[in-house]
One Martini backbone bead per residue (centre of mass of N, CA, C, O) as a GRO file, in nm:
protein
   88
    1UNK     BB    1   2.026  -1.886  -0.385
    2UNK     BB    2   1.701  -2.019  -0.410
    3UNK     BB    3   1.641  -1.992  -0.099
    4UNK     BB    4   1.653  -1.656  -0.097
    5UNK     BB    5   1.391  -1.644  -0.270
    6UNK     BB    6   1.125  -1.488  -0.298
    7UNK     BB    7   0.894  -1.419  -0.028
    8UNK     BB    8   1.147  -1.454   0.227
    9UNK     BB    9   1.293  -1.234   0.159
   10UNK     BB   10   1.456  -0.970   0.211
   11UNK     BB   11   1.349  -0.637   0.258
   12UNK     BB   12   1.347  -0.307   0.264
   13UNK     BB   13   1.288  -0.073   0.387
   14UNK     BB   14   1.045   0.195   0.486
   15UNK     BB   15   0.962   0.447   0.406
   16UNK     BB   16   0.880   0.694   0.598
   17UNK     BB   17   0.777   0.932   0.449
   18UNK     BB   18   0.624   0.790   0.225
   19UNK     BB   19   0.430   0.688   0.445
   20UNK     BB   20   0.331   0.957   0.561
   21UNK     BB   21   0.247   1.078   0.323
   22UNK     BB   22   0.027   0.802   0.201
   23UNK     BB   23  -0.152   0.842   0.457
   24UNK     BB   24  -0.243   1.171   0.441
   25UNK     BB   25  -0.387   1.134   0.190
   26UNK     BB   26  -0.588   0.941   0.252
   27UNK     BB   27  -0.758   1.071   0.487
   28UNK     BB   28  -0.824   1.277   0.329
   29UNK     BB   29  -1.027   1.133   0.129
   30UNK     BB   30  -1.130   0.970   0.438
   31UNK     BB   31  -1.179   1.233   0.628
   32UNK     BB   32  -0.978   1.073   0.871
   33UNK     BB   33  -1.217   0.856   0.964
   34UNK     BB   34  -0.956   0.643   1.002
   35UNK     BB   35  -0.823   0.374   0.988
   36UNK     BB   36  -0.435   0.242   0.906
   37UNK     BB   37  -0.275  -0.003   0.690
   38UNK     BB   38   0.034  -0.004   0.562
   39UNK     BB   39   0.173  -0.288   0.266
   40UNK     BB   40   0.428  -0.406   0.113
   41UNK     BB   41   0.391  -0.655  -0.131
   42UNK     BB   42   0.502  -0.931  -0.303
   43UNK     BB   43   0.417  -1.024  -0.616
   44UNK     BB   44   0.409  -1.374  -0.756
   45UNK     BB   45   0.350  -1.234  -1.016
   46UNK     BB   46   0.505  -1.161  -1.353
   47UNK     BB   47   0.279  -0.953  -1.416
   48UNK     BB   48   0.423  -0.770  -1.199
   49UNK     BB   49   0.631  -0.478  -1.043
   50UNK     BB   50   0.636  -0.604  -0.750
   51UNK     BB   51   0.561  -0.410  -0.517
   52UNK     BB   52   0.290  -0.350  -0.328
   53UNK     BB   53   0.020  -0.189  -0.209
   54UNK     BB   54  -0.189  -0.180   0.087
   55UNK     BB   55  -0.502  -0.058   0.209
   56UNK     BB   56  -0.637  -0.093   0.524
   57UNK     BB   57  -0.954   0.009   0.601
   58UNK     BB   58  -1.085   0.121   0.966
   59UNK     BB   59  -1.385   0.155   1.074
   60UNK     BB   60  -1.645   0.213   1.289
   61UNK     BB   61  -1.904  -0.054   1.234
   62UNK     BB   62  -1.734  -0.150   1.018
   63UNK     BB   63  -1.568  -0.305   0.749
   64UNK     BB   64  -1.317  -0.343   0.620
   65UNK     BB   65  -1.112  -0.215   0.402
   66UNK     BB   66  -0.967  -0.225   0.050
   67UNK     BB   67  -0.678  -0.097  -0.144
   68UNK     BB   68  -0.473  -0.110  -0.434
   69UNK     BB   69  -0.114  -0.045  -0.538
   70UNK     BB   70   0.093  -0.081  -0.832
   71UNK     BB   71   0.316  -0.004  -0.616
   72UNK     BB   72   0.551   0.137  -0.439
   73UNK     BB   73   0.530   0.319  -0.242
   74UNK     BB   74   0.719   0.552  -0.335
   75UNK     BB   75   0.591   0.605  -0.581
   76UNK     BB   76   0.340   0.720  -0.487
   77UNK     BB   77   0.064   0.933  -0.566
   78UNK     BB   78  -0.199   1.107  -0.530
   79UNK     BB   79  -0.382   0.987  -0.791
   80UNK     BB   80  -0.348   0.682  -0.687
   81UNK     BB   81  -0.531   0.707  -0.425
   82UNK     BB   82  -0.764   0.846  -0.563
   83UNK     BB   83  -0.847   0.606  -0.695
   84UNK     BB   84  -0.806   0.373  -0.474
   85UNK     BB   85  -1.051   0.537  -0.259
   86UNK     BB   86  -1.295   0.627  -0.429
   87UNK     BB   87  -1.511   0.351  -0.332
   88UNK     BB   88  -1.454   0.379   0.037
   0.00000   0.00000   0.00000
C-alpha cells in the first residue's frame, strides 16, 4: 500500500551501541565540550543511499552547528566523523 511508504514509514530502531559510538567519535573530535543530538533521517532525494545522519552541535553561548553523514548511524566509521566535524 502506497499509503505506508514514503517518509512516514515505520523505521527500525536505532542501533545503541552504534549510537553510542559515534557520539564518543564525536565529543573526542569536538573535544568534549558540546551537546549532540544525532538523528538518522530518511532523505527524499533518488540519488540518496536512503537514511542519512546529522549531527547537531551545541556549545555554550555559540549558534548550533549541523553536520551530516550520508550513511546510516550503523555504517559510519570514525573517518566519516572526522571528516564531517572537521570545520565545526
Amino acid at each position: 500500500m502506497a499509503l505506508f511508504s514514503g517518509p512516514f514509514r515505520k523505521k527500525p530502531p536505532r542501533d545503541a551501541e552504534a549510537l553510542e559510538r559515534v557520539r564518543g567519535w564525536c565529543l573526542s573530535v569536538l573535544g568534549g565540550a558540546a551537546d549532540l543530538t544525532i538523528s538518522e533521517v530518511e532523505c527524499a532525494d533518488p540519488a540518496c543511499p536512503g537514511l542519512e545522519t546529522f549531527i547537531l552541535v551545541m556549545r555554550p553561548g555559540e549558534a548550533m552547528q549541523a553536520a551530516k553523514v550520508r550513511k546510516p548511524l550503523v555504517e559510519i566509521a570514525q573517518a566519516d566523523i572526522d571528516e564531517a566535524l572537521r570545520y565545526l
